[in-house]
Short mmCIF file of C-alpha atoms in Angstrom, two decimals:
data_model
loop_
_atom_site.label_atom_id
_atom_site.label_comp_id
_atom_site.label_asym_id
_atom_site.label_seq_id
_atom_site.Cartn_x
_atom_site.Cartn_y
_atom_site.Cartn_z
CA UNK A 1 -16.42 6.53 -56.42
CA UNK A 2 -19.41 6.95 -54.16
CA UNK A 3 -19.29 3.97 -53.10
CA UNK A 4 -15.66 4.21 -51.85
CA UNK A 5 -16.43 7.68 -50.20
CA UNK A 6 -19.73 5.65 -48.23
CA UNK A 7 -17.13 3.01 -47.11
CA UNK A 8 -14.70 5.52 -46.27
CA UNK A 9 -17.21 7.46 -44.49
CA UNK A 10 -18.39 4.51 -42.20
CA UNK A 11 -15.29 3.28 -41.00
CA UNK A 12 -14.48 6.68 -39.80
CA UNK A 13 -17.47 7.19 -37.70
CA UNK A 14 -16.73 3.57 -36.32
CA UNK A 15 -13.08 4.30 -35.64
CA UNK A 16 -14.79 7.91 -33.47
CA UNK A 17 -17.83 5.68 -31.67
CA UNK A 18 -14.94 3.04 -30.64
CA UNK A 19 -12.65 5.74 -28.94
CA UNK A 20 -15.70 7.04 -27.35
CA UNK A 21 -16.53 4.23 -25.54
CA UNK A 22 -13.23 3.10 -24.75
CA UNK A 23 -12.38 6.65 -23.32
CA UNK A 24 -15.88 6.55 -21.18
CA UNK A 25 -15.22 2.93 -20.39
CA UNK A 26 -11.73 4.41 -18.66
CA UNK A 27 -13.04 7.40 -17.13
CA UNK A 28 -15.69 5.27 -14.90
CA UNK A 29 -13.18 2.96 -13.94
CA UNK A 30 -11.03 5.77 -13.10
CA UNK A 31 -13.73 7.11 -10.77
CA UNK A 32 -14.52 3.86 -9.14
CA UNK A 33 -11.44 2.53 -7.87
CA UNK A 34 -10.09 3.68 -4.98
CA UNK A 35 -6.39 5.03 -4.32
CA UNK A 36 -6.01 3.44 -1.01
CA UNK A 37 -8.49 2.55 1.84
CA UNK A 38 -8.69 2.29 5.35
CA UNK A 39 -11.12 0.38 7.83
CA UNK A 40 -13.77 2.26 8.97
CA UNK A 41 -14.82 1.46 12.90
CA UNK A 42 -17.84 3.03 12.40
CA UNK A 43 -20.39 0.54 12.83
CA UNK A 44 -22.62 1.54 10.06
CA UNK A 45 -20.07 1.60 7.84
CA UNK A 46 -18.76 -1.59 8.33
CA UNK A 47 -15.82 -2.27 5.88
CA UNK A 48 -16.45 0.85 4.47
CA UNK A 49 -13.35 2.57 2.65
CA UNK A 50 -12.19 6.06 2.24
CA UNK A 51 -9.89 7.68 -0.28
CA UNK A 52 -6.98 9.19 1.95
CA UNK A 53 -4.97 12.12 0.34
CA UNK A 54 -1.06 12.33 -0.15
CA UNK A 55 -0.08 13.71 2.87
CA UNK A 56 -2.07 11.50 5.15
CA UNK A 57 -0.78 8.14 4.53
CA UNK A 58 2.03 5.79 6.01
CA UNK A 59 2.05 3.30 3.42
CA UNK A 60 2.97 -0.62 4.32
CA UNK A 61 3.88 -3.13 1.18
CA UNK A 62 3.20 -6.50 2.00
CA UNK A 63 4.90 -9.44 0.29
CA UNK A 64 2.48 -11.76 1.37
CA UNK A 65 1.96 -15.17 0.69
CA UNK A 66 -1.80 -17.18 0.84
CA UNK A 67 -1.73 -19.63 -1.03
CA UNK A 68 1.29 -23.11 -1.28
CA UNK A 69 2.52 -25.16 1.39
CA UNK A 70 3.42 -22.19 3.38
CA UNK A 71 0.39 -20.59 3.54
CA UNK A 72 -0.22 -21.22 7.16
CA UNK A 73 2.12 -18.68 7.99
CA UNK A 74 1.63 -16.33 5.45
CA UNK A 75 -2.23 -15.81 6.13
CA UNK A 76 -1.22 -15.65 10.10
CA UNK A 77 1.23 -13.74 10.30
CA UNK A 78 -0.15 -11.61 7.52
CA UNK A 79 -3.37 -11.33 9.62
CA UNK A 80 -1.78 -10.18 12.53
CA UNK A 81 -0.08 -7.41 11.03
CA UNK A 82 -3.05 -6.36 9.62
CA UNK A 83 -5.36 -6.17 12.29
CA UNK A 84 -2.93 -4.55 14.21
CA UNK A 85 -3.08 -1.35 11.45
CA UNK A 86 -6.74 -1.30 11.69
CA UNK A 87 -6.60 -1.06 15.23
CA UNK A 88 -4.31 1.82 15.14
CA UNK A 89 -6.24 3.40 12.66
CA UNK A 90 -9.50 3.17 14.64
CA UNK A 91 -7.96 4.73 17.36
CA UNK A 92 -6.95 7.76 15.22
CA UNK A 93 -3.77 5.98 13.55
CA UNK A 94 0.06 7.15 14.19
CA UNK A 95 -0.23 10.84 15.55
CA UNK A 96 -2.79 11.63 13.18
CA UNK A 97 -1.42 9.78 10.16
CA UNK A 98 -3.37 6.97 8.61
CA UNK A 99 -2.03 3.57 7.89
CA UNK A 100 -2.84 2.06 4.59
CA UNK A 101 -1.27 -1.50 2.92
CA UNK A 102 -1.35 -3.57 -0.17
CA UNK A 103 -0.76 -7.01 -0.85
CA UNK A 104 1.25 -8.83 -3.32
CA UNK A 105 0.98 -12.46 -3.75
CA UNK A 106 4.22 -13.78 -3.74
CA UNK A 107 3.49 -17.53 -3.11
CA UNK A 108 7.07 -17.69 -1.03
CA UNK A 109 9.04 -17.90 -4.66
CA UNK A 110 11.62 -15.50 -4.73
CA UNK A 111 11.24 -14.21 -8.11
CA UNK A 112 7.79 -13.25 -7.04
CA UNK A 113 8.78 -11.71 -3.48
CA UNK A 114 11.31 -9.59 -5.95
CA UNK A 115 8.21 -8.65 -8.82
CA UNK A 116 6.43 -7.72 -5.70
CA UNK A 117 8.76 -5.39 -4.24
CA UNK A 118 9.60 -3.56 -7.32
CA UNK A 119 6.20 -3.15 -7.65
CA UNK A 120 5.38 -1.85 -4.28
CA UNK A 121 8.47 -0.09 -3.03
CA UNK A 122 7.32 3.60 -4.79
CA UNK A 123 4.22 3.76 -2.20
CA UNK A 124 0.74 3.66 -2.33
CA UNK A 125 -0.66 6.97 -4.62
CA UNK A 126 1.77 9.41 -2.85
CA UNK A 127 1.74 7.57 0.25
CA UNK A 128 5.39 6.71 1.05
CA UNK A 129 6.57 3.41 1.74
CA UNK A 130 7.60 2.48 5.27
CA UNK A 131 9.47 -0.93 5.68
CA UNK A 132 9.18 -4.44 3.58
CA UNK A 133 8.47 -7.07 5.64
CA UNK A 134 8.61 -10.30 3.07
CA UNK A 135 9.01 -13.24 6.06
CA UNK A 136 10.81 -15.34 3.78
CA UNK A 137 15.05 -15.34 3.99
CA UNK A 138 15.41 -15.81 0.08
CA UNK A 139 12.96 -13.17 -0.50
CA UNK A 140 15.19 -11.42 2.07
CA UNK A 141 18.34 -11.98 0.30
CA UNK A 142 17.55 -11.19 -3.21
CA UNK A 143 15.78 -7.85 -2.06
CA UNK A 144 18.92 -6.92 0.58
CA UNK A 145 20.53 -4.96 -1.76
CA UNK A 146 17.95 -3.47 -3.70
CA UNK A 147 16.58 -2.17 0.16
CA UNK A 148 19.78 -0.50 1.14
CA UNK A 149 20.00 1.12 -2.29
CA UNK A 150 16.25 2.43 -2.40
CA UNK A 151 16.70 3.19 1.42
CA UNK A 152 13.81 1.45 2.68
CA UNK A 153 13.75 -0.84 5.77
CA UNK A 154 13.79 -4.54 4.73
CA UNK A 155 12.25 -6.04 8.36
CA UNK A 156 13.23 -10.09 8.55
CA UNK A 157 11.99 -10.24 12.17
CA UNK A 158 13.08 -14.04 13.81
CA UNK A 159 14.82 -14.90 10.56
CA UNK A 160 17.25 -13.38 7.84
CA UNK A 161 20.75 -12.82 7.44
CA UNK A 162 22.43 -13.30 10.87
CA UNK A 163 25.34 -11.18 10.05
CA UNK A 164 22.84 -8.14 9.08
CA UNK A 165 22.45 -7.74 12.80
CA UNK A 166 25.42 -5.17 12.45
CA UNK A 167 23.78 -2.15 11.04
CA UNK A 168 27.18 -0.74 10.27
CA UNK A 169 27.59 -2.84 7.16
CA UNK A 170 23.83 -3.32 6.99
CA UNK A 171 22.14 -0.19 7.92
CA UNK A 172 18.54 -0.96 6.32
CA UNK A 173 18.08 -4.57 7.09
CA UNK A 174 16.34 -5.76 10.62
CA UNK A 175 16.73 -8.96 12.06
CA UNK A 176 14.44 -7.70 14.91
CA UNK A 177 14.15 -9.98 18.31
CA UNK A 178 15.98 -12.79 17.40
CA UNK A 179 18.82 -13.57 14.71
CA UNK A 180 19.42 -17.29 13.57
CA UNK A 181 22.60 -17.83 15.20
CA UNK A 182 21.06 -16.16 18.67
CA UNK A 183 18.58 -18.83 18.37
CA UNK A 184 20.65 -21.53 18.19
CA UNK A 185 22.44 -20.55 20.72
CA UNK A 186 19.51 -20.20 22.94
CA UNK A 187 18.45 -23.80 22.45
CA UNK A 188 21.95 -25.38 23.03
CA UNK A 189 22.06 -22.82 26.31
CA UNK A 190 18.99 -24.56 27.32
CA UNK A 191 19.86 -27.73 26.25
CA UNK A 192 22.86 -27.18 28.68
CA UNK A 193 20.57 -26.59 31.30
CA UNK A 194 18.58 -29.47 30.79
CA UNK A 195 21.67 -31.49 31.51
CA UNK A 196 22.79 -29.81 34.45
CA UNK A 197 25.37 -27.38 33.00
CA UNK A 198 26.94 -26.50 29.75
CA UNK A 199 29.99 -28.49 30.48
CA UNK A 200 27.69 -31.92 30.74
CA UNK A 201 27.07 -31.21 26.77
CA UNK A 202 30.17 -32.92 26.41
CA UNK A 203 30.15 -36.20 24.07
CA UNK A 204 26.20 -35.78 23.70
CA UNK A 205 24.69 -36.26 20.16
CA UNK A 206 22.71 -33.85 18.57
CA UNK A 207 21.05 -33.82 15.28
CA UNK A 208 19.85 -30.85 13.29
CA UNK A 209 17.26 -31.33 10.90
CA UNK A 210 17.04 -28.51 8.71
CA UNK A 211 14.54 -27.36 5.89
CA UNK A 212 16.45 -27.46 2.15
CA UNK A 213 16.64 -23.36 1.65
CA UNK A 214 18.71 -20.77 2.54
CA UNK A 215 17.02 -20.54 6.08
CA UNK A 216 17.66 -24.14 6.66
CA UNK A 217 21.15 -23.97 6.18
CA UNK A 218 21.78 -20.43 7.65
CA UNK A 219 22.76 -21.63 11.21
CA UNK A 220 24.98 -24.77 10.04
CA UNK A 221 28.29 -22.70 10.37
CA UNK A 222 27.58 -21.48 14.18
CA UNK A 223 26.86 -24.83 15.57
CA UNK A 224 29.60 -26.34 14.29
CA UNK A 225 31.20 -23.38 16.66
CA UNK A 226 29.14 -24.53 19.30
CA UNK A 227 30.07 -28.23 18.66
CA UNK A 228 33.59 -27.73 19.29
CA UNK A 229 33.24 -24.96 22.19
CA UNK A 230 31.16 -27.73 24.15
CA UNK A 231 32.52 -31.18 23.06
CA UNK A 232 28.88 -32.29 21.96
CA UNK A 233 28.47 -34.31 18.67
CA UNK A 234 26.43 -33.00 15.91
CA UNK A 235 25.29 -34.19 12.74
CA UNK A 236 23.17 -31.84 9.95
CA UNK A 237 20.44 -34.12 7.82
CA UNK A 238 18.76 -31.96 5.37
CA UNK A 239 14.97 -32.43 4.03
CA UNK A 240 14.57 -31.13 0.82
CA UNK A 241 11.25 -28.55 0.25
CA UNK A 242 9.02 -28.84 1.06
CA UNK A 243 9.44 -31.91 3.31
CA UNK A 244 6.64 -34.12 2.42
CA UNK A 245 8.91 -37.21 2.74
CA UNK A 246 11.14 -37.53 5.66
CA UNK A 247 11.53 -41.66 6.17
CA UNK A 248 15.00 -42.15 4.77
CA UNK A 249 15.74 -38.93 6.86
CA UNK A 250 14.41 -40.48 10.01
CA UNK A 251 15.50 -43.76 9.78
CA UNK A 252 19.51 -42.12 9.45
CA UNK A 253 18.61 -40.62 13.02
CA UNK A 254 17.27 -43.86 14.96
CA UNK A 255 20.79 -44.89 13.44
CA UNK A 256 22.41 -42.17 15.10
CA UNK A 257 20.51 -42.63 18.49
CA UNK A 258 20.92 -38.90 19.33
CA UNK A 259 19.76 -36.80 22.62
CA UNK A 260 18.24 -34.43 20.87
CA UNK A 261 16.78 -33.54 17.49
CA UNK A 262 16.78 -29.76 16.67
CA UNK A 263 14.14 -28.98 14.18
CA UNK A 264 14.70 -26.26 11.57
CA UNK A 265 11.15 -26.69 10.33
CA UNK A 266 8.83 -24.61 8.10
CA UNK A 267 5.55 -25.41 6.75
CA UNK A 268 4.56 -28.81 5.95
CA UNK A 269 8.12 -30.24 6.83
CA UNK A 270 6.76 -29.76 10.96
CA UNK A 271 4.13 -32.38 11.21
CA UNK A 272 5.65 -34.55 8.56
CA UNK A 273 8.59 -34.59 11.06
CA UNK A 274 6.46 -35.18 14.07
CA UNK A 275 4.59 -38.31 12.57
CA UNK A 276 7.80 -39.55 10.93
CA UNK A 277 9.27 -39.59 14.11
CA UNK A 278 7.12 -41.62 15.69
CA UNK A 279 6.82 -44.06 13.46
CA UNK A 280 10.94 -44.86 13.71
CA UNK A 281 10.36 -44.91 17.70
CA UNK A 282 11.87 -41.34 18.48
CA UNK A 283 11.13 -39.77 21.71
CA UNK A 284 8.84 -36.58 20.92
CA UNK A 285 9.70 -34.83 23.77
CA UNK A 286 13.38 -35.18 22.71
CA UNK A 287 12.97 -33.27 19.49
CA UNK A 288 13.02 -28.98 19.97
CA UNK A 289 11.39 -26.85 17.31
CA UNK A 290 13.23 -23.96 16.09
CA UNK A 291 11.24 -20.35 15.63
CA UNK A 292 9.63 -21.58 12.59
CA UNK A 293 8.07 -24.77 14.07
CA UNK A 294 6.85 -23.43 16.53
CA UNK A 295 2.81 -22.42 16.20
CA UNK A 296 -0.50 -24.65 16.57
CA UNK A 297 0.11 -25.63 12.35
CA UNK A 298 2.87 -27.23 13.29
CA UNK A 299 1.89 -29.54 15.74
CA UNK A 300 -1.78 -29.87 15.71
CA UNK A 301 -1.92 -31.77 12.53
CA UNK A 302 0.39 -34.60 13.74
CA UNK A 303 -2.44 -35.62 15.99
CA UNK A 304 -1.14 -37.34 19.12
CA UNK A 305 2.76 -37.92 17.26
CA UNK A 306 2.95 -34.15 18.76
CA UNK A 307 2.29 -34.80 22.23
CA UNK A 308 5.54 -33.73 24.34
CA UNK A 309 7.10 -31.54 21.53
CA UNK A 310 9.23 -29.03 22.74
CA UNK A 311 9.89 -25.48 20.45
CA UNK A 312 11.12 -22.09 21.01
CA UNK A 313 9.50 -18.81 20.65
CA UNK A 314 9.89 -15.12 21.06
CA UNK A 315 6.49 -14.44 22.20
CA UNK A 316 3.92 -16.78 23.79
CA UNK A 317 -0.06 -17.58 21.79
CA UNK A 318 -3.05 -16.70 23.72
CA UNK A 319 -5.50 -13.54 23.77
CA UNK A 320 -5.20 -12.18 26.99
CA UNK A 321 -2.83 -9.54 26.89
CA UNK A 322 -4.33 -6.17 26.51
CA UNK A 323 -2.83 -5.03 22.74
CA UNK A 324 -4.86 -8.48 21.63
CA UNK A 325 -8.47 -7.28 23.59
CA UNK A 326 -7.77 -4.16 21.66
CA UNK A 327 -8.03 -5.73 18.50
CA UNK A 328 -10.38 -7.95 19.43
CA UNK A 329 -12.71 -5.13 20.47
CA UNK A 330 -11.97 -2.88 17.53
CA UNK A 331 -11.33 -5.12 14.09
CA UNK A 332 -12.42 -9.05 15.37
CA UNK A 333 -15.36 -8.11 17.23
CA UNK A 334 -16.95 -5.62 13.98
CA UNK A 335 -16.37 -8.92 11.79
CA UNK A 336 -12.90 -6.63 10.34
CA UNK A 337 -10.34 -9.18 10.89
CA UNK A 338 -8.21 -10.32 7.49
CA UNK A 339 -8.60 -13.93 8.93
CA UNK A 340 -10.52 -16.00 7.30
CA UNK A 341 -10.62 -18.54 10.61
CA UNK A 342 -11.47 -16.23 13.31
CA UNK A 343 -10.28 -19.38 15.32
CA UNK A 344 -6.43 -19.10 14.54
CA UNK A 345 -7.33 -15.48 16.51
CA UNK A 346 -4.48 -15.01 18.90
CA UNK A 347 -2.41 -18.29 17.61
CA UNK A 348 1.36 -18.49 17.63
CA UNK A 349 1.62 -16.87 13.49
CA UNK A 350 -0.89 -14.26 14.79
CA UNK A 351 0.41 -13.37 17.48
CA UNK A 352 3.60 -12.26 15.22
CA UNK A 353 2.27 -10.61 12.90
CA UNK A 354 0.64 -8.56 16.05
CA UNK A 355 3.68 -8.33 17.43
CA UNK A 356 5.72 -7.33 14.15
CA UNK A 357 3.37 -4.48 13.54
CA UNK A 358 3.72 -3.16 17.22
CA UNK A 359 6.88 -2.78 16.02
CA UNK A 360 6.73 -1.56 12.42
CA UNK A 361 3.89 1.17 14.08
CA UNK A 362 6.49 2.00 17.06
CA UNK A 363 9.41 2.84 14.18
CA UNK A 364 7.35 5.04 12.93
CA UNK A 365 6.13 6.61 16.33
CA UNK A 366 9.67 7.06 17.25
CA UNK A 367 11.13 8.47 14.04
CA UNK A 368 7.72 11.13 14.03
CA UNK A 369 9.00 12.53 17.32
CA UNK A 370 12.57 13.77 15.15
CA UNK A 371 11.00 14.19 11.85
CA UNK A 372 7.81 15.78 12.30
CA UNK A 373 3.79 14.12 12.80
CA UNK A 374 3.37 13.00 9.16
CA UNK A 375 3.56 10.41 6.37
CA UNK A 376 7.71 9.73 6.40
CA UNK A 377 10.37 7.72 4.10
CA UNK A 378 11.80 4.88 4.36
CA UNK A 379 15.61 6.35 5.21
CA UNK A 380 13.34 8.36 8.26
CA UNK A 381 11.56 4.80 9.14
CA UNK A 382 15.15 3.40 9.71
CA UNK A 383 16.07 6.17 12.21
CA UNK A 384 13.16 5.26 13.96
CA UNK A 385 13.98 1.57 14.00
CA UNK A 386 17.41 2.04 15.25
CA UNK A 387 16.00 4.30 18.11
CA UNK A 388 13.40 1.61 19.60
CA UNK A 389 13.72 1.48 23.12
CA UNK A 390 10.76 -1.19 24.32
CA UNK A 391 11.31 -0.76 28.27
CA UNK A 392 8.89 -2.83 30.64
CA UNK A 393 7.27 0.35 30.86
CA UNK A 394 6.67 1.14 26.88
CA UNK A 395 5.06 -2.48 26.31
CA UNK A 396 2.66 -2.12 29.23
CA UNK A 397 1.87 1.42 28.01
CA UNK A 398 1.56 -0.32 24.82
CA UNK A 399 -0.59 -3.51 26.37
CA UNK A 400 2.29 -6.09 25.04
CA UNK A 401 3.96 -6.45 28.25
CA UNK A 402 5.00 -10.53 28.26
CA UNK A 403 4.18 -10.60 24.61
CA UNK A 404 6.71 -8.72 23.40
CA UNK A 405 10.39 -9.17 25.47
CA UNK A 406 12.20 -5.72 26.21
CA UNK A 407 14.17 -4.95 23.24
CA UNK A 408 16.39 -1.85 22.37
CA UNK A 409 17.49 -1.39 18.92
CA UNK A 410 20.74 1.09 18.28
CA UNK A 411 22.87 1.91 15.43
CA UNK A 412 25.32 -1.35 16.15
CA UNK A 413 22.81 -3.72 17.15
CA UNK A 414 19.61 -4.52 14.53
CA UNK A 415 18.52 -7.45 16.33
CA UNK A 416 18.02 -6.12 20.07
CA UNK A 417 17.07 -8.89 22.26
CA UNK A 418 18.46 -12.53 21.55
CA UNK A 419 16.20 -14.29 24.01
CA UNK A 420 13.49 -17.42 24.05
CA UNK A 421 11.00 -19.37 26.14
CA UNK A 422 10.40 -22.73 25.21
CA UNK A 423 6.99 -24.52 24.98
CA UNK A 424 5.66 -28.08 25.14
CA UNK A 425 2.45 -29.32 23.01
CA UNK A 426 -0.03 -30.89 25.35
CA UNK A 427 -1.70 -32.45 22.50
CA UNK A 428 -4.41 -29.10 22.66
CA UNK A 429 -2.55 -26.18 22.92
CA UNK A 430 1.23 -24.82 23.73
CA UNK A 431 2.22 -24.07 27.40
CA UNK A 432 5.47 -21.89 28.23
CA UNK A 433 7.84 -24.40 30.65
CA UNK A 434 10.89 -22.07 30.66
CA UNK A 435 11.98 -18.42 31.58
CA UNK A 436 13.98 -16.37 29.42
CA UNK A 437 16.96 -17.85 27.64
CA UNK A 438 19.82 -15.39 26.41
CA UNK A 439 21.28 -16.29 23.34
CA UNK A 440 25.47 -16.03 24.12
CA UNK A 441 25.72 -12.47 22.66
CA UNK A 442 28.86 -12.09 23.72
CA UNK A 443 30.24 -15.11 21.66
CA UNK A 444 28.20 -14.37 18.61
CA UNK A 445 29.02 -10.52 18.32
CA UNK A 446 32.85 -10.88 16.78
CA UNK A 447 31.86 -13.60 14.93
CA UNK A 448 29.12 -11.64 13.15
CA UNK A 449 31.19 -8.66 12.59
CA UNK A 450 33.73 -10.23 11.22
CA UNK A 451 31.03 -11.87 9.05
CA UNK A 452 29.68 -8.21 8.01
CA UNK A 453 33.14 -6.68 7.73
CA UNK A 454 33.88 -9.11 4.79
CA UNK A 455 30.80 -8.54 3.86
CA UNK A 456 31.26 -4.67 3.20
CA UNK A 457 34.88 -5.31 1.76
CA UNK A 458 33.75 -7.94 -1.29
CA UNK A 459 30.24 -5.14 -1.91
CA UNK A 460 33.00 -1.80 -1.16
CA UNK A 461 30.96 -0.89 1.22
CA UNK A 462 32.03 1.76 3.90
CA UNK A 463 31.59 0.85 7.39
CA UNK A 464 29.55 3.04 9.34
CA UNK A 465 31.42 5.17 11.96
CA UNK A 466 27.65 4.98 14.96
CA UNK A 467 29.63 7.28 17.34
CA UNK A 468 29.11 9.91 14.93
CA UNK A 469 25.44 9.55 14.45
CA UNK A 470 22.87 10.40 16.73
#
């Protein structure tokens, strides 16, 4: 009996030492970890962080991506966005209010993009969330819906759902600058040019070569519209992901002999392209990148099979636009940047993540001026997007004039601008060769409403009625 009342008495002072270190263990964690931080730009407290209260947050969830065969664009575009916070924030951040972010690795699957965003979308410790910005279309589509429900901005800037440019059907998702369909139609309106006149498209070939995803094939429907509206020839050859073999593709288009090769790259699938093509004998200088082959990643690796390539963009690489000094002076210079390569600094993926955050930041801005100078939602945060105005004036007071093309944003129209400049690789770096190119808005308007308005009759959705909102 005493034994059994000594065993008994030992494995309950066990069981109390146990829960007293596991409750100590837990209470300096608890202490350690911050809620959310901030970089500092002072310079002796370099990469210092600081626990930011409730009320003074803006909170930005990133579904990023570092790692896979798209992680070129994920850590630069990423980047970009990032140093752009930390410059705001070491200039005294949004009015007063703090930017902080999170990352969650999504690897571009879209089961992950979705984990991620259910994970993120409540904010950061109080800190409400402003917009999602996923860069990835299927991310994009699987989250569309659960955006709009949980009233938070879902930003798909230069990609996405064309038709969600009509923010009466879709009143939370951004295609900002440039829709697919606008940029297709601002390559064939330059292709027209090329040839002296839309009307001389007539009985050319083209061939569209398009990644194996939902972004690939997003744009097949509206050339086919432009096919028969100009009398050229096209043909869509599809490259499964991520595009590491291309030759049966390739040899199928020396078959075809076209003019012109449209790429609808991404990743891997660019310079794979570029080399392939040379090796079947087609012209380089014949073959024009879409948005997402389009940076220094995508052509620098094919060595001299780039030489000559032609792409679009929506905003031209370099450093020497004042927003970019900025950041270079504040986060790059203080060894703050969230590149790893301080190299890819000012690149074409960099560049949009700068430019994507000017915008994100200027949503904000806007909306404060109706809402009040602090932390707001995400239904607030679309107000302000639909209320950007980016004059000539408003980039240069925001140093971003050529970087960023004028774009105004209303309750209608989510995308906002719906032009291009075109670049050619000189086997070092890319050099613009073109003015602006307007997308046909005018032709792509009814057919994207009509797109949306069966959109919001198969979901029940109630189209919005913009002339009564202000």
């Amino acid at each position: 009996m005493k034994l059994l009342k000594s065993l008994w008495f030992w494995l309950v002072a066990i069981a109390i030492i146990l829960a007293l270190v596991v409750w100590v263990t837990k209470k300096e964690k608890s202490t350690t970890e911050p809620t959310a931080s901030v970089t500092q730009t002072d310079t002796q407290a370099k990469d210092q962080t600081t626990q930011l209260s409730d009320q003074n947050a803006q909170y930005f969830p990133l579904q990023s991506y570092r790692v896979g065969p798209y992680a070129a664009g994920g850590t630069g575009f990423f980047g970009g966005f990032i140093d752009y916070l930390k410059a705001v924030n070491a200039e005294g951040g949004v009015n007063g209010v703090k930017l902080v972010w999170s990352e969650c690795e999504t690897e571009y699957v879209v089961e992950k993009g979705v984990e991620c965003y259910e994970r993120l979308k409540k904010g950061l410790n109080g800190a409400p969330a402003a917009a999602t910005n996923p860069l990835s279309v299927g991310i994009a589509y699987a989250t569309l819906e659960r955006s709009t429900k949980d009233k938070l901005p879902l930003i798909t800037i230069n990609h996405g759902r064309t038709d969600s440019t009509d923010g009466r059907v879709f009143p939370y998702v951004f295609p900002l600058q440039l829709n697919p369909y606008s940029e297709v139609s601002a390559i064939i309106n330059y292709l027209g040019q090329q040839s002296g006149g839309l009307d001389q498209l007539k009985g050319k070939k083209i061939v569209v070569l398009y990644h194996g995803s939902p972004y690939g094939k997003e744009t097949i429907p509206v050339i086919e519209i432009l096919s028969k509206k100009y009398g050229f020839e096209v043909t869509n050859i599809e490259v499964p992901h991520p595009g590491n073999e291309q030759q049966s593709q390739w040899l199928n288009i020396r078959r075809i002999q076209p003019d012109w090769v449209i790429l609808r790259g991404w990743g891997v699938m660019n310079p794979v392209a570029l080399k392939t093509a040379q090796k079947v004998g087609y012209p380089t200088n014949k073959i024009i990148g879409n948005i997402w082959s389009n940076s220094e990643e995508d052509a620098a690796p094919a060595d001299n099979a780039a030489n000559g390539f032609i792409s679009i963009t929506t905003h031209p690489s370099g450093t020497n636009f004042p927003v970019l000094q900025q950041i270079k002076k504040l986060v790059v210079d203080k060894g703050q940047s969230d590149l790893a390569d301080p190299k890819r600094f000012g690149t074409v993926y960099y560049n949009l993540g700068v430019v994507n955050g000017i915008l994100n930041v200027e949503a904000v801005r806007v909306a404060q001026e109706k809402f009040g100078k602090r932390p707001l939602t995400g239904e607030e945060v679309r107000w302000g997007f639909e209320h950007i105005n980016l004059t000539d004036e408003r980039l240069k007071q925001l140093g971003a004039f050529g970087l960023v093309q004028p774009l105004k944003l209303t309750c209608e129209d989510h995308e906002g601008g719906g032009a291009v400049r075109f670049q050619q690789w000189d086997g070092k770096e890319w050099k613009v060769i073109s003015d602006w190119v307007q997308a046909d808005r005018a032709l792509l308007r009814p057919i994207i409403e009509k797109s949306a308005e069966q959109y919001a009759k198969e979901q029940g959705i109630t189209v919005r009625n913009c002339a009564t909102e202000q």
